[in-house]
Amino acid sequence: MLEYYAGPRRVHCHRGVFPKPNPSFMSKPICYSTKAYSTASAASPLGAAVIERRLPTSTDVQIQILYCGVCHSDLHFARDEWHFTQYPAVPGHEIVGKVTAVGGGVTKFKVGDTVGVGCLVDSCRTCPDCRAGLEQFCAGMVMTYGSIDKHLNAPTLGGYAQSIVVTEDFVLRMPANLNLAAAAPLLCAGITTYSPMRRWKVGPGQKVGIVGLGGLGHMGVKFAKAFGAHVVLFTTSPGKVADAKRLGAHEVVVSKDEAQMTAQANSFDFILDAVSATHDINSYLNLLKRDGNLVLVGAPEKPLPVAAFPLIFRRRSFSGSLIGGLPETQEMLDFCGKHNITSDIEIIRMDQINDAYERMLKSDVKYRFVIDMASLA
Ligand code: NAP
Ligand code: ZN
Ligand code: ZN
């Protein structure tokens, strides 16, 4: 199925050759080609391409990708909304699949294992953040897409592909009891909402708000409920109220309704904001109790203006959080296995991805698209 070749390390994609040939690697048989979906510019749709991956080194695991979740970050990145995308770009960082090969030095995985890969594929391994298991804050972290692959000296390419090669320390074990497609979004949406709630000790007796019922938000509702908090979901979409309750919210507030917002003032211990677009953050700061904390995980393209008064009155905090490190991601997966937590998903074919992005922009996802990678064959 996978084609190995010993030729120049180049990607022949639908819009040209990438990266430029590097003479030092020209004769090395270190790559193989795999089918993928890539985009050539911020304004282009995604389309079929053939990319190259490194052959597994001694510590690498090669994975046949079975499913890949569609994160709003994929869309921000594909359209260069964060201003660091290099093209051609291949998004995708909610990857689950089967191990098809392992390097000679791999000890944790064997061929046939069911595994996951999230937003990180490597880091420096030696800095204080790495030693603390917080690889997401390492200055040398390598993201699944949008970083530089140390082996190939070329941009990393994500999971909208048939296969990927990842060093074993950044590969996660998937709980056997979970539906694999529905577990894929745990690799980003799951850990991004689990981690800040663990960090700030969300639990019984607390009133917790989740803002935005999308991929992250619906996982936030499930985790906050599982941790024993009183959960209030804020949505701009009145049509999502019933779903939010089914997913575990005790109360649902339609945020466009000023009276509903005012009724919640000064009452929250913790609010997780998972909104992908510009919105009024101050209206949520005003809902925190004294010493309450609003954690932003959404990453809109444009800055969010924060007013002084909602913060200084009542000594409130405004924080951020980025995915999670490898140990905590495995802990989250194991927690989900134990409590049978997965995402609510809509499975799509790879060629439906451009339409899926448009629907995501309209908040029309229930509540995560997951690509069936067999559709790329
Ligand atoms: P998503 O599925 O598209 O959900 C975003 C939700 O935000 C929508 O469902 C909608 O919920 C709400 N929303 C959208 N536009 C809005 C607007 N103009 N005003 C108010 N609410 C709006 O996106 P996602 O995959 O969950 O990602 C959410 C954000 O988190 C993205 O910016 C993504 O890049 C970021 N992210 C951050 C991290 C991290 O580590 N910090 C990790 C992953 C993703 P309602 O319909 O309920 O209002
Ligand atoms: Zn993501
Ligand atoms: Zn490090």
CSV table of N, CA and C in Angstrom, one decimal, residues 48-105:
chain,number,residue,atom,x,y,z
A,48,ALA,N,-6.3,16.9,-3.4
A,48,ALA,CA,-5.4,15.7,-3.3
A,48,ALA,C,-4.0,16.0,-3.7
A,49,ALA,N,-3.1,15.3,-2.9
A,49,ALA,CA,-1.6,15.5,-3.1
A,49,ALA,C,-0.9,14.3,-2.8
A,50,VAL,N,0.3,14.2,-3.2
A,50,VAL,CA,1.2,13.1,-2.7
A,50,VAL,C,2.3,13.8,-1.9
A,51,ILE,N,2.5,13.4,-0.6
A,51,ILE,CA,3.6,14.0,0.2
A,51,ILE,C,4.6,12.9,0.5
A,52,GLU,N,5.7,13.4,1.1
A,52,GLU,CA,6.7,12.4,1.6
A,52,GLU,C,6.8,12.4,3.1
A,53,ARG,N,7.0,11.2,3.6
A,53,ARG,CA,7.3,11.1,5.0
A,53,ARG,C,8.7,10.4,5.2
A,54,ARG,N,9.4,10.7,6.3
A,54,ARG,CA,10.6,9.9,6.5
A,54,ARG,C,10.3,8.5,6.7
A,55,LEU,N,11.2,7.6,6.3
A,55,LEU,CA,11.1,6.2,6.7
A,55,LEU,C,11.3,6.1,8.2
A,56,PRO,N,10.7,5.2,9.0
A,56,PRO,CA,10.9,5.2,10.4
A,56,PRO,C,12.4,5.0,10.8
A,57,THR,N,12.9,5.9,11.6
A,57,THR,CA,14.2,5.7,12.2
A,57,THR,C,14.1,4.8,13.4
A,58,SER,N,15.2,4.5,14.1
A,58,SER,CA,15.1,3.4,15.1
A,58,SER,C,14.1,3.7,16.2
A,59,THR,N,13.8,5.0,16.4
A,59,THR,CA,12.9,5.3,17.5
A,59,THR,C,11.5,5.7,17.0
A,60,ASP,N,11.2,5.5,15.7
A,60,ASP,CA,10.0,6.0,15.1
A,60,ASP,C,8.9,4.9,15.0
A,61,VAL,N,7.7,5.3,15.0
A,61,VAL,CA,6.5,4.5,14.8
A,61,VAL,C,5.9,5.0,13.5
A,62,GLN,N,5.6,4.1,12.6
A,62,GLN,CA,4.8,4.4,11.4
A,62,GLN,C,3.4,4.0,11.6
A,63,ILE,N,2.5,5.0,11.3
A,63,ILE,CA,1.0,4.8,11.6
A,63,ILE,C,0.2,4.9,10.3
A,64,GLN,N,-0.6,3.9,10.1
A,64,GLN,CA,-1.7,4.1,9.0
A,64,GLN,C,-2.8,4.8,9.6
A,65,ILE,N,-3.1,6.0,9.1
A,65,ILE,CA,-4.1,6.8,9.7
A,65,ILE,C,-5.5,6.3,9.3
A,66,LEU,N,-6.3,6.0,10.3
A,66,LEU,CA,-7.7,5.6,10.0
A,66,LEU,C,-8.7,6.7,10.1
A,67,TYR,N,-8.5,7.6,11.0
A,67,TYR,CA,-9.5,8.7,11.2
A,67,TYR,C,-8.6,10.0,11.6
A,68,CYS,N,-9.1,11.1,11.2
A,68,CYS,CA,-8.5,12.4,11.6
A,68,CYS,C,-9.6,13.4,11.9
A,69,GLY,N,-9.6,13.9,13.1
A,69,GLY,CA,-10.6,15.0,13.4
A,69,GLY,C,-10.3,16.3,12.7
A,70,VAL,N,-11.3,17.1,12.6
A,70,VAL,CA,-11.2,18.4,11.9
A,70,VAL,C,-11.3,19.5,13.0
A,71,CYS,N,-10.2,20.1,13.4
A,71,CYS,CA,-10.2,21.1,14.4
A,71,CYS,C,-10.3,22.5,13.7
A,72,HIS,N,-10.9,23.4,14.4
A,72,HIS,CA,-10.9,24.8,13.9
A,72,HIS,C,-9.5,25.3,13.6
A,73,SER,N,-8.6,24.9,14.4
A,73,SER,CA,-7.2,25.3,14.2
A,73,SER,C,-6.7,24.9,12.8
A,74,ASP,N,-7.2,23.8,12.3
A,74,ASP,CA,-6.8,23.3,10.9
A,74,ASP,C,-7.2,24.4,9.9
A,75,LEU,N,-8.4,25.0,10.1
A,75,LEU,CA,-9.0,26.0,9.2
A,75,LEU,C,-8.2,27.3,9.4
A,76,HIS,N,-7.9,27.7,10.7
A,76,HIS,CA,-7.1,28.9,10.9
A,76,HIS,C,-5.8,28.8,10.2
A,77,PHE,N,-5.2,27.6,10.3
A,77,PHE,CA,-3.8,27.3,9.7
A,77,PHE,C,-3.9,27.3,8.2
A,78,ALA,N,-4.8,26.5,7.7
A,78,ALA,CA,-4.9,26.4,6.2
A,78,ALA,C,-5.1,27.7,5.5
A,79,ARG,N,-5.8,28.6,6.2
A,79,ARG,CA,-6.1,30.0,5.6
A,79,ARG,C,-5.1,31.0,6.2
A,80,ASP,N,-4.1,30.6,6.8
A,80,ASP,CA,-3.0,31.5,7.3
A,80,ASP,C,-3.5,32.6,8.2
A,81,GLU,N,-4.5,32.3,9.0
A,81,GLU,CA,-5.1,33.3,9.9
A,81,GLU,C,-4.2,33.6,11.1
A,82,TRP,N,-3.2,32.7,11.3
A,82,TRP,CA,-2.2,33.0,12.4
A,82,TRP,C,-0.9,33.5,11.9
A,83,HIS,N,-0.8,33.6,10.5
A,83,HIS,CA,0.3,34.3,9.9
A,83,HIS,C,1.6,33.5,10.0
A,84,PHE,N,1.6,32.2,10.1
A,84,PHE,CA,2.9,31.5,10.0
A,84,PHE,C,2.9,30.3,9.1
A,85,THR,N,1.8,30.1,8.3
A,85,THR,CA,1.6,28.9,7.5
A,85,THR,C,2.6,29.0,6.3
A,86,GLN,N,3.3,27.8,6.1
A,86,GLN,CA,4.1,27.7,4.9
A,86,GLN,C,3.3,26.7,4.0
A,87,TYR,N,3.3,27.0,2.7
A,87,TYR,CA,2.6,26.2,1.8
A,87,TYR,C,3.5,25.4,0.9
A,88,PRO,N,3.1,24.2,0.4
A,88,PRO,CA,1.8,23.6,0.6
A,88,PRO,C,1.7,23.1,2.1
A,89,ALA,N,0.5,23.2,2.6
A,89,ALA,CA,0.2,22.9,4.0
A,89,ALA,C,-0.7,21.7,4.1
A,90,VAL,N,-0.5,20.8,5.0
A,90,VAL,CA,-1.4,19.7,5.3
A,90,VAL,C,-1.8,19.8,6.7
A,91,PRO,N,-3.1,20.2,7.0
A,91,PRO,CA,-3.5,20.2,8.4
A,91,PRO,C,-3.9,18.8,9.0
A,92,GLY,N,-4.3,18.8,10.2
A,92,GLY,CA,-4.8,17.6,10.8
A,92,GLY,C,-3.9,17.2,12.0
A,93,HIS,N,-4.5,17.3,13.2
A,93,HIS,CA,-3.8,16.9,14.4
A,93,HIS,C,-4.6,16.1,15.5
A,94,GLU,N,-5.7,15.5,14.9
A,94,GLU,CA,-6.5,14.6,15.8
A,94,GLU,C,-6.4,13.2,15.1
A,95,ILE,N,-5.3,12.5,15.2
A,95,ILE,CA,-5.0,11.4,14.4
A,95,ILE,C,-5.1,10.1,15.2
A,96,VAL,N,-5.8,9.1,14.7
A,96,VAL,CA,-5.8,7.8,15.2
A,96,VAL,C,-5.6,6.8,14.1
A,97,GLY,N,-4.9,5.7,14.5
A,97,GLY,CA,-4.7,4.7,13.4
A,97,GLY,C,-4.0,3.5,14.0
A,98,LYS,N,-3.4,2.7,13.1
A,98,LYS,CA,-2.8,1.4,13.5
A,98,LYS,C,-1.3,1.5,13.2
A,99,VAL,N,-0.5,0.9,14.0
A,99,VAL,CA,1.0,0.9,13.8
A,99,VAL,C,1.2,-0.1,12.7
A,100,THR,N,2.0,0.4,11.7
A,100,THR,CA,2.3,-0.5,10.5
A,100,THR,C,3.8,-0.9,10.5
A,101,ALA,N,4.6,-0.2,11.2
A,101,ALA,CA,6.1,-0.5,11.3
A,101,ALA,C,6.7,0.2,12.5
A,102,VAL,N,7.7,-0.3,13.1
A,102,VAL,CA,8.4,0.3,14.2
A,102,VAL,C,9.9,0.2,14.0
A,103,GLY,N,10.6,1.2,14.4
A,103,GLY,CA,12.1,1.2,14.3
A,103,GLY,C,12.6,0.2,15.3
A,104,GLY,N,13.9,-0.2,15.1
A,104,GLY,CA,14.5,-1.3,15.9
A,104,GLY,C,14.6,-0.9,17.4
A,105,GLY,N,14.6,0.4,17.7
A,105,GLY,CA,14.8,0.8,19.1
A,105,GLY,C,13.5,1.1,19.8
